[in-house]
């Protein structure tokens, strides 16, 4: 194989003038070829780097995705076990209050259905139900009472807690104190107007009845029945609350928790703990 060799000799005379000897054109051609080869090598290097980096990035993304998927699965299992444990605790608390496993299971089923169709969640509504049962409300009246108080609360758990506590205290004592009536009024209930309608007394006369303890638990129950029946201020209060965004989110969250609890029970997760 023959190859061209380019030699270029530079001479400098006594006057400092540079003179080139040799095949200048061939030298220029070789220099251009060398420059082109260097450019191609640089491009190859850049492409190789990009391909390697791209492969590494794809691998990292895949590994990260698998890691996140695994974390999500672990979190789902943990939250499912927690939801199942929470419902198991609710069953145990109901059994203590109701007196038997059979009655507790009936109450549990009723409360679960109630929570599914209202803005309330199972833990909160169960707490109110237990408090009402301990105050003397009959087991077969729990759901009706919760419906009445829940309508008065407009589907708000925070408001229901206040109203149910006050109502339970009255049921326990058998009559309402002045502070009880004031607390109902502070919760936004038209309690004075409703009591006036029931008793036929207003102003000081109604105040005297309250002070003397003449507003019995039955009168209070009737007042709530009127406030939440058709034509009353809070008729279908829970349904209106359920139609709001907060109400829908609360119902969805309760349904999701129930699903996870059922998943944990049916899949055998609870047996492995």
PDB file of N, CA and C in Angstrom, residues 3 56 66 113 119 159 161 173 196 218 220 230 245 266:
ATOM      1  N   UNK A   3       1.496   5.373   0.323  1.00  0.00           N
ATOM      2  CA  UNK A   3       0.926   6.518   1.050  1.00  0.00           C
ATOM      3  C   UNK A   3       1.705   7.749   0.706  1.00  0.00           C
ATOM      4  N   UNK A  56     -28.384   4.866  31.148  1.00  0.00           N
ATOM      5  CA  UNK A  56     -28.304   4.935  32.614  1.00  0.00           C
ATOM      6  C   UNK A  56     -29.528   5.640  33.180  1.00  0.00           C
ATOM      7  N   UNK A  66     -40.003   1.219  40.095  1.00  0.00           N
ATOM      8  CA  UNK A  66     -40.234  -0.033  40.827  1.00  0.00           C
ATOM      9  C   UNK A  66     -40.211   0.221  42.338  1.00  0.00           C
ATOM     10  N   UNK A 113     -73.849   1.378  57.596  1.00  0.00           N
ATOM     11  CA  UNK A 113     -74.767   1.838  56.549  1.00  0.00           C
ATOM     12  C   UNK A 113     -75.045   3.332  56.689  1.00  0.00           C
ATOM     13  N   UNK A 119     -72.455  12.314  55.466  1.00  0.00           N
ATOM     14  CA  UNK A 119     -71.096  12.879  55.449  1.00  0.00           C
ATOM     15  C   UNK A 119     -70.218  12.401  56.601  1.00  0.00           C
ATOM     16  N   UNK A 159     -69.732  19.749  64.791  1.00  0.00           N
ATOM     17  CA  UNK A 159     -70.978  20.272  65.368  1.00  0.00           C
ATOM     18  C   UNK A 159     -71.794  19.147  66.004  1.00  0.00           C
ATOM     19  N   UNK A 161     -70.597  16.484  67.426  1.00  0.00           N
ATOM     20  CA  UNK A 161     -69.965  16.149  68.709  1.00  0.00           C
ATOM     21  C   UNK A 161     -70.508  17.031  69.829  1.00  0.00           C
ATOM     22  N   UNK A 173     -79.589  13.135  82.767  1.00  0.00           N
ATOM     23  CA  UNK A 173     -80.180  13.820  83.914  1.00  0.00           C
ATOM     24  C   UNK A 173     -81.704  13.829  83.879  1.00  0.00           C
ATOM     25  N   UNK A 196     -90.557  27.518  72.827  1.00  0.00           N
ATOM     26  CA  UNK A 196     -91.717  28.401  72.999  1.00  0.00           C
ATOM     27  C   UNK A 196     -92.922  27.832  72.256  1.00  0.00           C
ATOM     28  N   UNK A 218     -87.759  14.596  77.296  1.00  0.00           N
ATOM     29  CA  UNK A 218     -88.751  14.340  76.248  1.00  0.00           C
ATOM     30  C   UNK A 218     -89.101  15.616  75.487  1.00  0.00           C
ATOM     31  N   UNK A 220     -87.026  18.101  75.020  1.00  0.00           N
ATOM     32  CA  UNK A 220     -85.860  18.354  74.156  1.00  0.00           C
ATOM     33  C   UNK A 220     -85.914  17.458  72.921  1.00  0.00           C
ATOM     34  N   UNK A 230     -89.972  17.566  58.270  1.00  0.00           N
ATOM     35  CA  UNK A 230     -90.323  18.361  57.097  1.00  0.00           C
ATOM     36  C   UNK A 230     -90.964  19.681  57.521  1.00  0.00           C
ATOM     37  N   UNK A 245     -68.780  19.666  48.701  1.00  0.00           N
ATOM     38  CA  UNK A 245     -67.512  19.006  48.367  1.00  0.00           C
ATOM     39  C   UNK A 245     -66.939  18.287  49.584  1.00  0.00           C
ATOM     40  N   UNK A 266     -60.457 -10.126  53.959  1.00  0.00           N
ATOM     41  CA  UNK A 266     -60.727 -11.186  52.972  1.00  0.00           C
ATOM     42  C   UNK A 266     -59.442 -11.784  52.404  1.00  0.00           C
TER      43      UNK A 266
END
